[in-house]
Amino acid sequence: MKNAITIILLMLAGCSDQNDLKQTVITFNLYNSPPSITSHTIDNQEDKLVVWNADFHNEPSATSSALGDVHGSMLIIKATKELEDRLTNLEFDWDNSKDSLLISGIHAYPADKAETDTPIHRAIIGGTGKFIGARGEITSSRLDSGWYKHEISLVQ
């Protein structure tokens, strides 16, 4: 009987609610300058790869020091006349260090534009250096200046 109670208690402990876990969320913002964007046709008009890069900073100003480079690739995976679903991968790569953040997600973009004014939510799927094993989310928003604000939330 004592063993049965122990087993039941262990099973219940394993079924605890995820919200009961104590997690720390670290948030910070990064900003990238207006990106350099190019589009490449893969094998026909509908199969396109859009790539871009820019430097990123702690504030949206070209007079602030760049922290590193951000690179992105967007593969169009579904398209209509109005919208394109783009599978996107990003890497924030800090200068002079092994630190990086890797981001991935799918978002709809206007079919006739390289950029969107709609905030984009993506998953942080990893990193290197001080961000090894990173997980969380990023919300990227285009500013009127052409810069992008990235609100980063990392779960520890």
Coordinates of C-alpha atoms in Angstrom, one line a residue:
M1 CA 0.0 0.0 0.0
K2 CA 2.8 2.4 0.9
N3 CA 4.4 1.8 -2.6
A4 CA 1.1 2.4 -4.3
I5 CA 0.7 5.8 -2.6
T6 CA 4.3 6.7 -3.5
I7 CA 3.7 5.9 -7.1
I8 CA 0.4 7.9 -7.2
L9 CA 2.2 11.0 -5.6
L10 CA 5.0 10.7 -8.2
M11 CA 2.5 10.5 -11.0
L12 CA 0.6 13.6 -9.8
A13 CA 3.9 15.5 -9.5
G14 CA 4.6 14.7 -13.1
C15 CA 1.2 16.1 -14.2
S16 CA 1.7 19.6 -12.7
D17 CA 0.5 22.5 -14.7
Q18 CA 3.1 24.3 -16.9
N19 CA 2.0 27.6 -15.3
D20 CA 3.3 26.3 -11.9
L21 CA 6.9 26.4 -13.3
K22 CA 8.9 29.3 -12.1
Q23 CA 10.3 31.0 -15.2
T24 CA 12.1 34.2 -15.6
V25 CA 11.5 36.3 -18.7
I26 CA 14.2 38.8 -19.7
T27 CA 13.1 41.5 -22.1
F28 CA 15.1 44.0 -24.2
N29 CA 14.8 45.9 -27.4
L30 CA 17.1 46.0 -30.5
Y31 CA 16.7 48.2 -33.5
N32 CA 17.9 47.6 -37.1
S33 CA 18.6 50.2 -39.7
P34 CA 16.6 50.2 -42.9
P35 CA 17.5 46.8 -44.5
S36 CA 19.1 46.1 -47.8
I37 CA 16.6 43.8 -49.5
T38 CA 17.0 41.6 -52.6
S39 CA 14.6 39.1 -54.2
H40 CA 15.6 36.0 -56.1
T41 CA 13.4 33.9 -58.4
I42 CA 14.1 30.2 -57.7
D43 CA 12.5 28.4 -60.6
N44 CA 9.4 30.3 -61.6
Q45 CA 7.6 33.6 -60.8
E46 CA 6.0 32.1 -57.6
D47 CA 9.0 30.5 -56.1
K48 CA 11.0 33.4 -54.6
L49 CA 13.6 33.9 -51.9
V50 CA 13.8 37.3 -50.3
V51 CA 17.1 38.0 -48.4
W52 CA 18.0 41.1 -46.4
N53 CA 20.6 42.4 -44.0
A54 CA 21.2 45.4 -41.8
D55 CA 23.2 46.6 -38.8
F56 CA 21.5 46.6 -35.4
H57 CA 21.7 49.0 -32.4
N58 CA 20.4 49.7 -28.9
E59 CA 18.4 52.6 -30.3
P60 CA 16.9 53.6 -33.6
S61 CA 19.7 56.0 -34.6
A62 CA 22.5 55.8 -37.2
T63 CA 24.6 57.9 -34.8
S64 CA 24.5 55.1 -32.1
S65 CA 27.2 52.4 -32.3
A66 CA 26.2 49.3 -34.2
L67 CA 26.2 46.1 -32.1
G68 CA 26.3 43.7 -35.0
D69 CA 24.5 42.5 -38.1
V70 CA 21.1 41.0 -38.6
H71 CA 20.5 38.7 -41.6
G72 CA 17.2 37.4 -42.8
S73 CA 15.9 35.0 -45.4
M74 CA 12.2 34.7 -46.4
L75 CA 11.0 31.8 -48.6
I76 CA 7.5 32.3 -50.0
I77 CA 5.6 29.1 -49.2
K78 CA 2.1 30.1 -50.2
A79 CA 0.9 33.0 -52.3
T80 CA -2.3 34.6 -53.5
K81 CA -2.7 37.8 -55.5
E82 CA -2.9 39.7 -52.3
L83 CA -0.8 37.9 -49.7
E84 CA 2.4 35.8 -49.4
D85 CA 3.1 33.5 -46.5
R86 CA 6.8 33.7 -45.9
L87 CA 8.9 31.3 -43.9
T88 CA 11.5 33.5 -42.3
N89 CA 14.8 32.8 -40.5
L90 CA 16.7 35.6 -38.8
E91 CA 20.1 35.8 -37.1
F92 CA 21.3 38.6 -34.9
D93 CA 25.1 38.3 -34.9
W94 CA 26.9 40.4 -32.4
D95 CA 30.3 41.9 -33.5
N96 CA 33.5 40.6 -32.1
S97 CA 31.8 37.8 -30.1
K98 CA 30.3 34.4 -30.5
D99 CA 26.9 35.7 -29.4
S100 CA 23.9 35.3 -31.7
L101 CA 20.1 34.8 -31.6
L102 CA 18.2 32.6 -34.1
I103 CA 14.6 33.3 -34.9
S104 CA 12.1 31.5 -37.1
G105 CA 8.4 31.9 -38.1
I106 CA 5.8 32.3 -40.8
H107 CA 4.0 35.6 -41.4
A108 CA 1.7 37.0 -44.2
Y109 CA 3.1 39.9 -46.2
P110 CA 1.5 42.0 -49.0
A111 CA 2.3 40.2 -52.3
D112 CA 3.5 43.4 -53.9
K113 CA 5.8 44.6 -51.1
A114 CA 9.1 43.4 -49.6
E115 CA 8.1 44.7 -46.2
T116 CA 4.9 44.9 -44.0
D117 CA 3.7 47.5 -41.5
T118 CA 2.0 44.8 -39.5
P119 CA 3.9 43.7 -36.3
I120 CA 5.4 40.2 -36.7
H121 CA 5.6 37.6 -33.9
R122 CA 8.2 34.9 -34.3
A123 CA 9.9 32.2 -32.1
I124 CA 13.4 32.5 -30.8
I125 CA 14.7 29.0 -31.4
G126 CA 18.2 29.2 -30.2
G127 CA 21.5 31.0 -30.0
T128 CA 25.2 30.9 -29.4
G129 CA 27.5 32.4 -26.8
K130 CA 25.6 34.0 -23.9
F131 CA 22.4 33.1 -25.7
I132 CA 23.1 29.3 -26.0
G133 CA 19.9 27.4 -25.7
A134 CA 17.8 30.6 -26.0
R135 CA 14.0 30.3 -26.3
G136 CA 11.3 32.9 -26.3
E137 CA 9.7 35.3 -28.8
I138 CA 10.4 38.4 -30.7
T139 CA 7.9 41.0 -32.0
S140 CA 9.3 43.1 -34.9
S141 CA 7.6 46.3 -35.9
R142 CA 8.5 48.7 -38.8
L143 CA 8.9 52.3 -37.6
D144 CA 8.0 55.3 -39.8
S145 CA 11.8 56.0 -40.2
G146 CA 12.3 52.6 -41.9
W147 CA 14.1 51.2 -38.9
Y148 CA 12.7 48.1 -37.2
K149 CA 12.1 47.7 -33.4
H150 CA 12.5 44.2 -32.1
E151 CA 11.0 43.5 -28.7
I152 CA 12.8 40.4 -27.4
S153 CA 11.5 38.2 -24.6
L154 CA 13.8 35.3 -23.5
V155 CA 12.6 32.6 -21.1
Q156 CA 15.1 31.3 -18.6

